[in-house]
mmCIF file with all atom_site columns, C-alpha atoms in Angstrom:
data_model
loop_
_atom_site.group_PDB
_atom_site.id
_atom_site.type_symbol
_atom_site.label_atom_id
_atom_site.label_alt_id
_atom_site.label_comp_id
_atom_site.label_asym_id
_atom_site.label_entity_id
_atom_site.label_seq_id
_atom_site.pdbx_PDB_ins_code
_atom_site.Cartn_x
_atom_site.Cartn_y
_atom_site.Cartn_z
_atom_site.occupancy
_atom_site.B_iso_or_equiv
_atom_site.pdbx_formal_charge
_atom_site.auth_seq_id
_atom_site.auth_comp_id
_atom_site.auth_asym_id
_atom_site.auth_atom_id
_atom_site.pdbx_PDB_model_num
ATOM 1   C CA . LEU A 1 1   ? 2.956   -6.146  4.397   1.00 84.00 ? 1   LEU A CA 1
ATOM 2   C CA . LEU A 1 2   ? 6.424   -4.764  2.987   1.00 93.00 ? 2   LEU A CA 1
ATOM 3   C CA . ALA A 1 3   ? 6.328   -7.042  -0.143  1.00 94.00 ? 3   ALA A CA 1
ATOM 4   C CA . PRO A 1 4   ? 3.576   -5.546  -0.952  1.00 95.00 ? 4   PRO A CA 1
ATOM 5   C CA . THR A 1 5   ? 3.595   -1.691  0.096   1.00 96.00 ? 5   THR A CA 1
ATOM 6   C CA . MET A 1 6   ? 6.910   -1.801  -1.909  1.00 97.00 ? 6   MET A CA 1
ATOM 7   C CA . ALA A 1 7   ? 5.633   -3.815  -5.040  1.00 97.00 ? 7   ALA A CA 1
ATOM 8   C CA . ALA A 1 8   ? 2.818   -0.740  -5.188  1.00 97.00 ? 8   ALA A CA 1
ATOM 9   C CA . TYR A 1 9   ? 5.819   2.079   -4.182  1.00 98.00 ? 9   TYR A CA 1
ATOM 10  C CA . LEU A 1 10  ? 8.515   0.780   -6.421  1.00 98.00 ? 10  LEU A CA 1
ATOM 11  C CA . LEU A 1 11  ? 4.605   -0.200  -8.893  1.00 97.00 ? 11  LEU A CA 1
ATOM 12  C CA . PHE A 1 12  ? 4.136   4.103   -9.188  1.00 97.00 ? 12  PHE A CA 1
ATOM 13  C CA . LEU A 1 13  ? 7.893   5.268   -9.273  1.00 97.00 ? 13  LEU A CA 1
ATOM 14  C CA . GLN A 1 14  ? 7.747   3.943   -12.485 1.00 96.00 ? 14  GLN A CA 1
ATOM 15  C CA . ASP A 1 15  ? 5.789   7.134   -14.003 1.00 92.00 ? 15  ASP A CA 1
ATOM 16  C CA . GLY A 1 16  ? 8.641   9.489   -11.497 1.00 95.00 ? 16  GLY A CA 1
ATOM 17  C CA . ASP A 1 17  ? 5.229   10.188  -9.980  1.00 95.00 ? 17  ASP A CA 1
ATOM 18  C CA . VAL A 1 18  ? 7.565   10.222  -5.592  1.00 97.00 ? 18  VAL A CA 1
ATOM 19  C CA . ALA A 1 19  ? 4.556   11.769  -4.554  1.00 96.00 ? 19  ALA A CA 1
ATOM 20  C CA . ARG A 1 20  ? 1.782   9.504   -6.681  1.00 97.00 ? 20  ARG A CA 1
ATOM 21  C CA . ALA A 1 21  ? 4.302   6.157   -5.669  1.00 98.00 ? 21  ALA A CA 1
ATOM 22  C CA . ARG A 1 22  ? 4.079   7.266   -1.681  1.00 98.00 ? 22  ARG A CA 1
ATOM 23  C CA . THR A 1 23  ? 0.042   7.036   -2.628  1.00 98.00 ? 23  THR A CA 1
ATOM 24  C CA . ALA A 1 24  ? -0.359  4.091   -2.974  1.00 98.00 ? 24  ALA A CA 1
ATOM 25  C CA . ALA A 1 25  ? 2.722   2.764   -0.457  1.00 98.00 ? 25  ALA A CA 1
ATOM 26  C CA . PHE A 1 26  ? 0.702   4.268   2.140   1.00 98.00 ? 26  PHE A CA 1
ATOM 27  C CA . VAL A 1 27  ? -2.618  3.368   0.820   1.00 98.00 ? 27  VAL A CA 1
ATOM 28  C CA . THR A 1 28  ? -1.446  -0.254  0.373   1.00 97.00 ? 28  THR A CA 1
ATOM 29  C CA . MET A 1 29  ? -0.324  -0.890  2.880   1.00 97.00 ? 29  MET A CA 1
ATOM 30  C CA . ALA A 1 30  ? -3.040  0.648   5.179   1.00 97.00 ? 30  ALA A CA 1
ATOM 31  C CA . THR A 1 31  ? -5.113  -1.403  3.545   1.00 97.00 ? 31  THR A CA 1
ATOM 32  C CA . GLY A 1 32  ? -3.158  -4.341  4.130   1.00 95.00 ? 32  GLY A CA 1
ATOM 33  C CA . GLN A 1 33  ? -3.574  -4.167  8.300   1.00 95.00 ? 33  GLN A CA 1
ATOM 34  C CA . LEU A 1 34  ? -7.625  -3.159  8.093   1.00 96.00 ? 34  LEU A CA 1
ATOM 35  C CA . LEU A 1 35  ? -7.640  -6.811  6.119   1.00 94.00 ? 35  LEU A CA 1
ATOM 36  C CA . SER A 1 36  ? -5.143  -8.330  7.895   1.00 92.00 ? 36  SER A CA 1
ATOM 37  C CA . ALA A 1 37  ? -7.515  -7.222  11.147  1.00 92.00 ? 37  ALA A CA 1
ATOM 38  C CA . PHE A 1 38  ? -10.240 -9.958  9.842   1.00 91.00 ? 38  PHE A CA 1
ATOM 39  C CA . SER A 1 39  ? -7.977  -12.297 9.861   1.00 87.00 ? 39  SER A CA 1
ATOM 40  C CA . TYR A 1 40  ? -6.712  -12.351 13.252  1.00 87.00 ? 40  TYR A CA 1
ATOM 41  C CA . ARG A 1 41  ? -9.136  -11.972 14.703  1.00 87.00 ? 41  ARG A CA 1
ATOM 42  C CA . SER A 1 42  ? -8.622  -15.874 15.021  1.00 83.00 ? 42  SER A CA 1
ATOM 43  C CA . LEU A 1 43  ? -4.685  -17.274 14.971  1.00 76.00 ? 43  LEU A CA 1
ATOM 44  C CA . GLU A 1 44  ? -5.479  -21.004 14.660  1.00 80.00 ? 44  GLU A CA 1
ATOM 45  C CA . ARG A 1 45  ? -9.500  -21.057 12.707  1.00 84.00 ? 45  ARG A CA 1
ATOM 46  C CA . PRO A 1 46  ? -9.099  -19.556 9.047   1.00 82.00 ? 46  PRO A CA 1
ATOM 47  C CA . LEU A 1 47  ? -10.628 -16.545 8.075   1.00 83.00 ? 47  LEU A CA 1
ATOM 48  C CA . LEU A 1 48  ? -13.270 -18.526 6.193   1.00 82.00 ? 48  LEU A CA 1
ATOM 49  C CA . ARG A 1 49  ? -14.219 -20.072 8.769   1.00 85.00 ? 49  ARG A CA 1
ATOM 50  C CA . LEU A 1 50  ? -15.292 -17.081 10.966  1.00 85.00 ? 50  LEU A CA 1
ATOM 51  C CA . SER A 1 51  ? -18.333 -15.317 10.276  1.00 87.00 ? 51  SER A CA 1
ATOM 52  C CA . PHE A 1 52  ? -18.116 -11.933 9.592   1.00 82.00 ? 52  PHE A CA 1
ATOM 53  C CA . TRP A 1 53  ? -20.779 -10.290 11.677  1.00 88.00 ? 53  TRP A CA 1
ATOM 54  C CA . SER A 1 54  ? -19.742 -11.866 14.738  1.00 89.00 ? 54  SER A CA 1
ATOM 55  C CA . ASN A 1 55  ? -17.802 -8.804  15.422  1.00 91.00 ? 55  ASN A CA 1
ATOM 56  C CA . PRO A 1 56  ? -19.896 -5.460  15.160  1.00 94.00 ? 56  PRO A CA 1
ATOM 57  C CA . TRP A 1 57  ? -17.857 -2.860  15.773  1.00 96.00 ? 57  TRP A CA 1
ATOM 58  C CA . LEU A 1 58  ? -14.806 -4.089  13.966  1.00 95.00 ? 58  LEU A CA 1
ATOM 59  C CA . LEU A 1 59  ? -17.206 -4.078  11.140  1.00 96.00 ? 59  LEU A CA 1
ATOM 60  C CA . ALA A 1 60  ? -17.760 -0.115  11.492  1.00 97.00 ? 60  ALA A CA 1
ATOM 61  C CA . ALA A 1 61  ? -14.436 1.161   13.253  1.00 97.00 ? 61  ALA A CA 1
ATOM 62  C CA . GLU A 1 62  ? -12.484 -1.181  9.653   1.00 97.00 ? 62  GLU A CA 1
ATOM 63  C CA . LEU A 1 63  ? -15.727 1.040   7.422   1.00 97.00 ? 63  LEU A CA 1
ATOM 64  C CA . LEU A 1 64  ? -14.368 4.156   8.935   1.00 98.00 ? 64  LEU A CA 1
ATOM 65  C CA . SER A 1 65  ? -11.122 3.591   8.690   1.00 98.00 ? 65  SER A CA 1
ATOM 66  C CA . PHE A 1 66  ? -11.296 3.050   4.709   1.00 98.00 ? 66  PHE A CA 1
ATOM 67  C CA . GLY A 1 67  ? -13.373 5.695   4.671   1.00 98.00 ? 67  GLY A CA 1
ATOM 68  C CA . LEU A 1 68  ? -11.010 7.910   6.473   1.00 98.00 ? 68  LEU A CA 1
ATOM 69  C CA . LEU A 1 69  ? -7.702  6.782   3.829   1.00 98.00 ? 69  LEU A CA 1
ATOM 70  C CA . VAL A 1 70  ? -10.421 7.558   0.799   1.00 98.00 ? 70  VAL A CA 1
ATOM 71  C CA . ALA A 1 71  ? -10.560 10.910  2.872   1.00 98.00 ? 71  ALA A CA 1
ATOM 72  C CA . ALA A 1 72  ? -7.191  11.470  3.221   1.00 98.00 ? 72  ALA A CA 1
ATOM 73  C CA . VAL A 1 73  ? -6.443  9.992   -0.136  1.00 98.00 ? 73  VAL A CA 1
ATOM 74  C CA . HIS A 1 74  ? -9.908  12.766  -2.265  1.00 97.00 ? 74  HIS A CA 1
ATOM 75  C CA . TRP A 1 75  ? -9.901  15.057  0.449   1.00 98.00 ? 75  TRP A CA 1
ATOM 76  C CA . ALA A 1 76  ? -8.010  18.369  -0.329  1.00 97.00 ? 76  ALA A CA 1
ATOM 77  C CA . PRO A 1 77  ? -7.650  19.505  2.582   1.00 97.00 ? 77  PRO A CA 1
ATOM 78  C CA . LEU A 1 78  ? -6.172  16.356  4.272   1.00 97.00 ? 78  LEU A CA 1
ATOM 79  C CA . ALA A 1 79  ? -4.794  15.623  1.172   1.00 97.00 ? 79  ALA A CA 1
ATOM 80  C CA . SER A 1 80  ? -2.588  18.339  1.683   1.00 97.00 ? 80  SER A CA 1
ATOM 81  C CA . LEU A 1 81  ? -2.159  18.113  4.873   1.00 97.00 ? 81  LEU A CA 1
ATOM 82  C CA . LEU A 1 82  ? -0.691  14.238  4.373   1.00 96.00 ? 82  LEU A CA 1
ATOM 83  C CA . GLY A 1 83  ? 0.672   14.835  1.165   1.00 96.00 ? 83  GLY A CA 1
ATOM 84  C CA . THR A 1 84  ? -1.357  12.876  -0.466  1.00 97.00 ? 84  THR A CA 1
ATOM 85  C CA . THR A 1 85  ? -2.247  12.350  -4.052  1.00 97.00 ? 85  THR A CA 1
ATOM 86  C CA . PRO A 1 86  ? -5.461  11.866  -5.820  1.00 97.00 ? 86  PRO A CA 1
ATOM 87  C CA . LEU A 1 87  ? -5.690  7.070   -7.616  1.00 97.00 ? 87  LEU A CA 1
ATOM 88  C CA . LEU A 1 88  ? -7.116  6.833   -10.560 1.00 95.00 ? 88  LEU A CA 1
ATOM 89  C CA . GLY A 1 89  ? -9.563  3.922   -9.763  1.00 92.00 ? 89  GLY A CA 1
ATOM 90  C CA . GLY A 1 90  ? -7.500  1.622   -12.471 1.00 95.00 ? 90  GLY A CA 1
ATOM 91  C CA . GLU A 1 91  ? -5.140  2.434   -9.229  1.00 97.00 ? 91  GLU A CA 1
ATOM 92  C CA . TRP A 1 92  ? -6.856  2.035   -6.959  1.00 97.00 ? 92  TRP A CA 1
ATOM 93  C CA . GLY A 1 93  ? -7.617  -1.239  -8.136  1.00 97.00 ? 93  GLY A CA 1
ATOM 94  C CA . ALA A 1 94  ? -4.261  -2.173  -7.909  1.00 97.00 ? 94  ALA A CA 1
ATOM 95  C CA . VAL A 1 95  ? -2.945  -0.687  -4.343  1.00 97.00 ? 95  VAL A CA 1
ATOM 96  C CA . LEU A 1 96  ? -6.335  -3.195  -3.561  1.00 97.00 ? 96  LEU A CA 1
ATOM 97  C CA . THR A 1 97  ? -4.902  -6.277  -5.151  1.00 96.00 ? 97  THR A CA 1
ATOM 98  C CA . LEU A 1 98  ? -1.400  -5.158  -3.555  1.00 96.00 ? 98  LEU A CA 1
ATOM 99  C CA . ALA A 1 99  ? -3.262  -5.094  0.207   1.00 96.00 ? 99  ALA A CA 1
ATOM 100 C CA . VAL A 1 100 ? -5.552  -7.799  -1.227  1.00 95.00 ? 100 VAL A CA 1
ATOM 101 C CA . LEU A 1 101 ? -2.020  -10.032 -1.181  1.00 92.00 ? 101 LEU A CA 1
ATOM 102 C CA . GLY A 1 102 ? -0.490  -8.832  1.803   1.00 85.00 ? 102 GLY A CA 1
ATOM 103 C CA . ALA A 1 103 ? -3.318  -10.247 4.016   1.00 85.00 ? 103 ALA A CA 1
ATOM 104 C CA . VAL A 1 104 ? -3.615  -13.564 2.582   1.00 89.00 ? 104 VAL A CA 1
ATOM 105 C CA . SER A 1 105 ? 0.247   -13.879 3.632   1.00 85.00 ? 105 SER A CA 1
ATOM 106 C CA . VAL A 1 106 ? -1.469  -13.532 7.128   1.00 82.00 ? 106 VAL A CA 1
ATOM 107 C CA . GLU A 1 107 ? -4.121  -16.781 6.472   1.00 85.00 ? 107 GLU A CA 1
ATOM 108 C CA . LEU A 1 108 ? -0.779  -18.587 4.650   1.00 86.00 ? 108 LEU A CA 1
ATOM 109 C CA . ARG A 1 109 ? 0.912   -18.046 8.191   1.00 82.00 ? 109 ARG A CA 1
ATOM 110 C CA . LYS A 1 110 ? -1.866  -19.572 9.878   1.00 79.00 ? 110 LYS A CA 1
ATOM 111 C CA . MET A 1 111 ? -1.736  -23.014 7.702   1.00 80.00 ? 111 MET A CA 1
ATOM 112 C CA . VAL A 1 112 ? 2.170   -23.242 7.527   1.00 80.00 ? 112 VAL A CA 1
ATOM 113 C CA . ILE A 1 113 ? 3.262   -22.749 11.490  1.00 75.00 ? 113 ILE A CA 1
ATOM 114 C CA . PRO A 1 114 ? 1.601   -25.084 12.546  1.00 73.00 ? 114 PRO A CA 1
ATOM 115 C CA . TYR A 1 115 ? 2.354   -27.642 9.888   1.00 71.00 ? 115 TYR A CA 1
ATOM 116 C CA . PHE A 1 116 ? 6.087   -27.279 10.056  1.00 70.00 ? 116 PHE A CA 1
ATOM 117 C CA . LEU A 1 117 ? 5.725   -28.192 14.034  1.00 69.00 ? 117 LEU A CA 1
ATOM 118 C CA . SER A 1 118 ? 3.185   -30.629 14.093  1.00 74.00 ? 118 SER A CA 1
ATOM 119 C CA . ARG A 1 119 ? 7.115   -32.267 12.421  1.00 74.00 ? 119 ARG A CA 1
ATOM 120 C CA . ASN A 1 120 ? 9.552   -30.614 14.709  1.00 73.00 ? 120 ASN A CA 1
ATOM 121 C CA . PRO A 1 121 ? 10.072  -33.143 17.987  1.00 74.00 ? 121 PRO A CA 1
ATOM 122 C CA . ARG A 1 122 ? 10.272  -30.280 20.058  1.00 74.00 ? 122 ARG A CA 1
ATOM 123 C CA . PHE A 1 123 ? 7.431   -28.765 19.741  1.00 68.00 ? 123 PHE A CA 1
ATOM 124 C CA . GLY A 1 124 ? 5.184   -31.935 20.009  1.00 70.00 ? 124 GLY A CA 1
ATOM 125 C CA . GLY A 1 125 ? 5.313   -33.238 16.621  1.00 69.00 ? 125 GLY A CA 1
ATOM 126 C CA . PRO A 1 126 ? 7.135   -37.606 15.447  1.00 74.00 ? 126 PRO A CA 1
ATOM 127 C CA . ALA A 1 127 ? 10.349  -38.680 17.194  1.00 64.00 ? 127 ALA A CA 1
#
Protein backbone atom coordinates (compact mmCIF):
# COMPACT_ATOMS: atom_id res chain seq x y z
CA LEU A 1 0.00 0.00 0.00
CA LEU A 2 3.03 2.26 -0.08
CA ALA A 3 2.64 3.28 -3.73
CA PRO A 4 -1.05 4.30 -3.53
CA THR A 5 -0.43 6.16 -0.26
CA MET A 6 2.51 8.09 -1.72
CA ALA A 7 0.53 8.74 -4.91
CA ALA A 8 -2.30 10.24 -2.87
CA TYR A 9 0.11 12.41 -0.90
CA LEU A 10 1.88 13.70 -4.02
CA LEU A 11 -1.38 14.22 -5.92
CA PHE A 12 -2.89 16.32 -3.14
CA LEU A 13 0.37 18.13 -2.40
CA GLN A 14 0.24 19.77 -5.83
CA ASP A 15 -2.15 22.37 -4.39
CA GLY A 16 0.41 23.18 -1.69
CA ASP A 17 -1.91 22.14 1.15
CA VAL A 18 0.21 19.82 3.28
CA ALA A 19 -2.62 19.10 5.74
CA ARG A 20 -4.92 17.98 2.92
CA ALA A 21 -2.12 15.85 1.41
CA ARG A 22 -1.50 14.17 4.78
CA THR A 23 -5.23 13.55 5.20
CA ALA A 24 -5.47 12.03 1.72
CA ALA A 25 -2.49 9.77 2.42
CA PHE A 26 -3.96 8.74 5.79
CA VAL A 27 -7.36 7.92 4.29
CA THR A 28 -5.79 6.03 1.38
CA MET A 29 -3.60 3.95 3.68
CA ALA A 30 -6.35 3.22 6.20
CA THR A 31 -8.95 2.35 3.56
CA GLY A 32 -6.45 0.19 1.70
CA GLN A 33 -5.79 -1.75 4.89
CA LEU A 34 -9.50 -2.18 5.50
CA LEU A 35 -10.04 -3.47 1.97
CA SER A 36 -7.02 -5.76 2.18
CA ALA A 37 -8.52 -7.48 5.22
CA PHE A 38 -11.14 -8.96 2.90
CA SER A 39 -8.42 -10.34 0.62
CA TYR A 40 -6.38 -11.79 3.47
CA ARG A 41 -9.23 -14.06 4.54
CA SER A 42 -7.59 -16.57 2.19
CA LEU A 43 -4.01 -16.59 0.97
CA GLU A 44 -4.81 -18.91 -1.94
CA ARG A 45 -8.37 -18.29 -3.08
CA PRO A 46 -9.22 -15.07 -4.95
CA LEU A 47 -11.46 -12.57 -3.21
CA LEU A 48 -14.21 -13.03 -5.78
CA ARG A 49 -14.44 -16.72 -4.86
CA LEU A 50 -15.03 -15.95 -1.19
CA SER A 51 -18.50 -15.22 0.10
CA PHE A 52 -18.84 -11.58 1.09
CA TRP A 53 -21.23 -12.54 3.90
CA SER A 54 -19.22 -15.49 5.26
CA ASN A 55 -17.73 -13.48 8.12
CA PRO A 56 -20.31 -11.05 9.52
CA TRP A 57 -17.97 -9.98 12.33
CA LEU A 58 -15.36 -8.85 9.82
CA LEU A 59 -18.01 -6.97 7.87
CA ALA A 60 -19.25 -5.25 11.04
CA ALA A 61 -15.69 -4.35 12.07
CA GLU A 62 -14.98 -2.96 8.60
CA LEU A 63 -18.10 -0.79 8.62
CA LEU A 64 -17.36 0.49 12.12
CA SER A 65 -13.73 1.20 11.21
CA PHE A 66 -14.67 3.06 8.05
CA GLY A 67 -17.22 5.08 10.01
CA LEU A 68 -14.51 6.04 12.49
CA LEU A 69 -12.23 6.99 9.60
CA VAL A 70 -14.90 9.28 8.17
CA ALA A 71 -15.37 10.77 11.66
CA ALA A 72 -11.61 11.31 11.92
CA VAL A 73 -11.79 13.46 8.81
CA HIS A 74 -15.16 15.19 9.16
CA TRP A 75 -16.06 15.39 12.85
CA ALA A 76 -14.43 18.61 14.04
CA PRO A 77 -13.27 17.51 17.55
CA LEU A 78 -11.62 14.35 16.23
CA ALA A 79 -10.26 16.06 13.11
CA SER A 80 -8.71 18.75 15.29
CA LEU A 81 -7.13 16.14 17.54
CA LEU A 82 -5.72 14.18 14.60
CA GLY A 83 -4.83 17.18 12.44
CA THR A 84 -6.95 16.10 9.48
CA THR A 85 -8.87 18.30 7.09
CA PRO A 86 -12.24 17.52 5.45
CA LEU A 87 -12.14 15.96 1.99
CA LEU A 88 -14.65 16.86 -0.71
CA GLY A 89 -16.66 14.26 -2.64
CA GLY A 90 -14.31 14.10 -5.61
CA GLU A 91 -11.33 13.90 -3.29
CA TRP A 92 -12.90 10.93 -1.52
CA GLY A 93 -13.34 9.34 -4.93
CA ALA A 94 -9.65 9.78 -5.70
CA VAL A 95 -8.40 8.35 -2.41
CA LEU A 96 -10.85 5.43 -2.51
CA THR A 97 -9.74 4.60 -6.05
CA LEU A 98 -6.11 4.58 -4.95
CA ALA A 99 -6.99 2.44 -1.92
CA VAL A 100 -8.74 -0.09 -4.16
CA LEU A 101 -5.61 -0.26 -6.33
CA GLY A 102 -3.61 -1.10 -3.22
CA ALA A 103 -6.02 -3.86 -2.27
CA VAL A 104 -5.93 -5.25 -5.82
CA SER A 105 -2.18 -5.71 -5.39
CA VAL A 106 -2.92 -8.35 -2.72
CA GLU A 107 -5.04 -10.25 -5.23
CA LEU A 108 -2.31 -10.00 -7.86
CA ARG A 109 0.20 -11.50 -5.43
CA LYS A 110 -2.14 -14.46 -4.96
CA MET A 111 -1.84 -15.12 -8.69
CA VAL A 112 1.79 -14.25 -9.35
CA ILE A 113 3.57 -16.00 -6.46
CA PRO A 114 2.06 -19.46 -7.08
CA TYR A 115 2.82 -19.07 -10.79
CA PHE A 116 6.51 -18.49 -10.15
CA LEU A 117 6.72 -21.11 -7.41
CA SER A 118 5.22 -23.72 -9.73
CA ARG A 119 7.97 -23.00 -12.26
CA ASN A 120 10.86 -23.20 -9.80
CA PRO A 121 12.31 -26.71 -9.25
CA ARG A 122 13.23 -25.87 -5.65
CA PHE A 123 9.53 -25.44 -4.89
CA GLY A 124 8.15 -28.50 -6.71
CA GLY A 125 8.07 -27.10 -10.22
CA PRO A 126 9.48 -28.87 -13.30
CA ALA A 127 13.20 -29.59 -13.27
